[in-house]
Amino acid sequence: PADALFILGDLFEVWIGDDAALQPGFEADCGELLRSTAERLPVFLMHGNRDFMVGPAFAAHCGITLLDDPTVLSLHGERWLLSHGDILCLEDTDYLAFRAQVRTPEWQAAFLARPLEERRALARSMREQSEARKQTPEMLWADVDTSAARGWLQRSRAKTLVHGHTHRPAQHDLGDGWQRIVLSDWDAAAHPPRAQVLCLSPAGPQRVDLR
């Protein structure tokens, strides 16, 4: 059994505000599942590019802890640097500009002031635009910048960066004893389904398929 659960972003396809979980439906059901999980072990959640609007009210209701990006985890005598990973994709300049805009308190306050259904419609539109961008040639190779990743590791005094976002599960040697571990995305509807976790134990990191 695990001692703790770390979710490094994009637990939800979209999150339009904590008040969405106050109504019966998918968001409320997810909240109850998180709450029941948090009663058994500590649960930590980092914002991703899809669910960056998850707020302290929902976290408190579920009994989970929101993490900064990046976060250093000290475990088994090692320092692990945890990140969603999107901010390190330096070639994706359009997305980084969008990210900077939507992470401001002013943008988020204006978004949350809209009616719930209007927020749902806007989120669907942004999601469709995001999916369309993924098919463009420049997005097919946009990835974490190696120099930036090395800089993060050096400043944090960690040896391993663990992140998601790119959906390209792999383990990269960055030189000088540093490495980058990329998590898989989850998709139960894929063929075959994808549901993989990374276990950090005294023996080292190990990928486990939960399919």
Coordinates of C-alpha atoms in Angstrom, one line a residue:
P1 CA 0.0 0.0 0.0
A2 CA 1.1 3.6 -0.7
D3 CA 2.1 6.0 2.1
A4 CA 0.9 9.0 0.1
L5 CA -0.5 10.0 -3.2
F6 CA 0.9 12.8 -5.4
I7 CA -1.2 13.9 -8.4
L8 CA 0.9 16.2 -10.7
G9 CA -1.8 18.0 -12.5
D10 CA -4.6 17.4 -15.0
L11 CA -6.6 15.1 -12.7
F12 CA -9.6 16.7 -14.4
E13 CA -10.1 17.4 -18.1
V14 CA -11.3 20.9 -17.1
W15 CA -12.2 22.7 -13.8
I16 CA -14.4 25.7 -14.0
G17 CA -14.5 26.6 -10.3
D18 CA -15.0 25.0 -6.9
D19 CA -18.7 25.9 -6.9
A20 CA -19.2 23.3 -9.7
A21 CA -18.7 20.6 -7.1
L22 CA -21.5 22.0 -5.0
Q23 CA -24.1 20.7 -7.4
P24 CA -24.8 16.9 -8.0
G25 CA -22.7 15.6 -10.9
F26 CA -19.3 14.6 -12.0
E27 CA -17.3 17.2 -10.0
A28 CA -19.2 16.4 -6.8
D29 CA -18.7 12.7 -7.3
C30 CA -14.9 13.2 -7.9
G31 CA -14.8 15.3 -4.7
E32 CA -16.3 12.5 -2.7
L33 CA -13.9 10.0 -4.1
L34 CA -10.9 12.2 -3.3
R35 CA -12.3 12.7 0.2
S36 CA -12.6 9.0 0.8
T37 CA -9.1 8.5 -0.5
A38 CA -7.7 11.3 1.7
E39 CA -9.2 9.6 4.8
R40 CA -6.9 6.6 4.1
L41 CA -3.7 8.4 3.1
P42 CA -2.3 11.9 2.5
V43 CA -3.3 13.2 -1.0
F44 CA -1.4 16.1 -2.7
L45 CA -2.6 17.8 -5.8
M46 CA -0.6 20.0 -8.2
H47 CA -2.3 22.2 -10.8
G48 CA -2.1 21.2 -14.4
N49 CA -2.9 23.1 -17.5
R50 CA -6.5 21.8 -17.5
D51 CA -7.4 22.0 -13.8
F52 CA -5.5 25.1 -12.6
M53 CA -8.7 26.6 -11.3
V54 CA -9.0 24.0 -8.5
G55 CA -9.1 26.2 -5.4
P56 CA -8.6 26.0 -1.6
A57 CA -12.3 25.5 -1.0
F58 CA -12.5 22.2 -3.0
A59 CA -9.1 21.1 -1.5
A60 CA -10.4 21.7 2.0
H61 CA -13.6 19.9 1.3
C62 CA -11.7 16.9 0.1
G63 CA -9.0 17.0 2.7
I64 CA -6.2 17.2 0.2
T65 CA -3.2 19.5 0.0
L66 CA -2.5 21.8 -3.0
L67 CA 1.2 21.8 -4.1
D68 CA 3.2 24.6 -5.6
D69 CA 4.8 24.0 -9.0
P70 CA 7.6 23.0 -8.7
T71 CA 7.8 21.2 -5.3
V72 CA 10.8 19.4 -3.8
L73 CA 10.0 16.1 -2.1
S74 CA 12.6 14.7 0.3
L75 CA 12.1 10.9 0.4
H76 CA 14.3 7.9 1.1
G77 CA 17.3 10.1 1.4
E78 CA 16.8 11.7 -2.0
R79 CA 15.4 15.0 -3.2
W80 CA 12.8 14.7 -6.0
L81 CA 11.6 17.7 -8.0
L82 CA 7.9 17.4 -8.8
S83 CA 6.3 19.5 -11.6
H84 CA 3.4 19.3 -13.9
G85 CA 5.9 20.2 -16.6
D86 CA 4.1 22.6 -18.8
I87 CA 6.1 25.6 -17.8
L88 CA 9.3 23.9 -19.0
C89 CA 8.0 23.6 -22.6
L90 CA 9.7 26.8 -23.6
E91 CA 9.2 26.3 -27.4
D92 CA 5.4 26.4 -26.9
T93 CA 5.4 30.2 -26.6
D94 CA 1.7 30.6 -27.4
Y95 CA 0.7 28.3 -24.6
L96 CA 3.1 30.0 -22.1
A97 CA 1.6 33.4 -22.9
F98 CA -1.9 31.9 -22.4
R99 CA -0.8 30.3 -19.1
A100 CA 0.6 33.6 -17.8
Q101 CA -2.7 35.3 -18.6
V102 CA -5.1 32.7 -17.0
R103 CA -3.0 32.3 -13.8
T104 CA -3.4 35.9 -12.8
P105 CA -5.9 36.7 -10.0
E106 CA -7.6 39.3 -12.2
W107 CA -8.4 36.8 -15.0
Q108 CA -9.5 34.1 -12.6
A109 CA -11.8 36.5 -10.7
A110 CA -13.4 37.7 -13.9
F111 CA -13.9 34.0 -15.1
L112 CA -15.4 33.0 -11.8
A113 CA -17.8 35.9 -11.9
R114 CA -19.5 34.4 -14.9
P115 CA -22.5 32.1 -14.5
L116 CA -21.6 28.4 -14.2
E117 CA -23.1 27.4 -17.6
E118 CA -21.2 30.2 -19.4
R119 CA -18.0 29.0 -17.8
R120 CA -18.7 25.4 -19.0
A121 CA -19.2 26.7 -22.6
L122 CA -16.0 28.8 -22.5
A123 CA -14.1 25.8 -21.1
R124 CA -15.4 23.6 -23.9
S125 CA -14.3 26.2 -26.5
M126 CA -10.8 26.5 -25.0
R127 CA -10.5 22.7 -24.8
E128 CA -11.4 22.4 -28.5
Q129 CA -8.9 25.0 -29.4
S130 CA -6.2 23.2 -27.4
E131 CA -7.0 19.9 -29.1
A132 CA -6.7 21.6 -32.5
R133 CA -3.3 23.1 -31.6
K134 CA -2.0 19.7 -30.7
Q135 CA -2.3 18.7 -34.4
T136 CA -0.1 21.5 -35.7
P137 CA 3.5 20.6 -36.7
E138 CA 5.1 22.7 -34.1
M139 CA 3.2 21.0 -31.3
L140 CA 4.3 17.6 -32.4
W141 CA 7.8 18.2 -31.1
A142 CA 7.3 20.8 -28.4
D143 CA 8.8 19.2 -25.2
V144 CA 10.5 20.1 -22.0
D145 CA 13.6 22.2 -22.5
T146 CA 16.7 20.2 -21.3
S147 CA 18.7 23.3 -20.2
A148 CA 15.7 24.6 -18.2
A149 CA 15.2 21.2 -16.5
R150 CA 18.9 21.0 -15.6
G151 CA 18.7 24.5 -14.2
W152 CA 15.7 23.6 -12.0
L153 CA 17.5 20.5 -10.7
Q154 CA 20.7 22.4 -9.9
R155 CA 18.9 25.2 -8.0
S156 CA 16.7 22.7 -6.1
R157 CA 19.6 20.4 -5.3
A158 CA 17.6 17.4 -6.6
K159 CA 18.7 14.6 -8.9
T160 CA 15.4 13.7 -10.5
L161 CA 12.7 15.7 -12.1
V162 CA 9.3 14.0 -12.2
H163 CA 6.6 15.5 -14.4
G164 CA 3.7 14.9 -16.8
H165 CA 2.0 17.1 -19.3
T166 CA 3.8 15.9 -22.5
H167 CA 2.2 12.5 -22.5
R168 CA 5.6 11.0 -23.6
P169 CA 6.4 8.5 -20.8
A170 CA 10.2 8.0 -20.7
Q171 CA 13.3 8.3 -18.5
H172 CA 15.9 10.8 -19.8
D173 CA 19.5 11.1 -18.7
L174 CA 20.3 14.8 -18.4
G175 CA 24.0 14.3 -17.5
D176 CA 25.8 15.1 -14.3
G177 CA 23.8 12.5 -12.4
W178 CA 20.5 14.2 -13.2
Q179 CA 17.5 12.6 -14.8
R180 CA 14.0 13.4 -16.0
I181 CA 11.1 10.9 -15.5
V182 CA 8.0 11.6 -17.6
L183 CA 4.7 10.2 -16.4
S184 CA 2.1 8.7 -18.7
D185 CA -1.3 10.2 -19.1
W186 CA -4.4 8.3 -18.1
D187 CA -7.1 7.3 -20.7
A188 CA -9.4 4.4 -19.8
A189 CA -11.0 4.7 -23.3
A190 CA -7.7 4.2 -25.2
H191 CA -6.8 0.9 -26.8
P192 CA -5.1 -0.4 -24.8
P193 CA -6.2 1.7 -21.7
R194 CA -3.5 3.8 -20.1
A195 CA -3.4 3.9 -16.3
Q196 CA 0.2 4.0 -15.0
V197 CA 1.6 5.3 -11.7
L198 CA 5.2 5.9 -10.5
C199 CA 6.1 4.4 -7.2
L200 CA 9.0 5.9 -5.3
S201 CA 10.5 3.3 -2.9
P202 CA 13.9 2.8 -1.3
A203 CA 14.7 0.6 -4.2
G204 CA 14.1 3.5 -6.6
P205 CA 11.3 4.6 -9.0
Q206 CA 9.2 1.9 -10.5
R207 CA 6.3 2.3 -13.0
V208 CA 3.2 0.2 -12.2
D209 CA 0.3 -0.4 -14.7
L210 CA -3.1 -0.4 -13.0
R211 CA -5.0 -1.6 -16.0

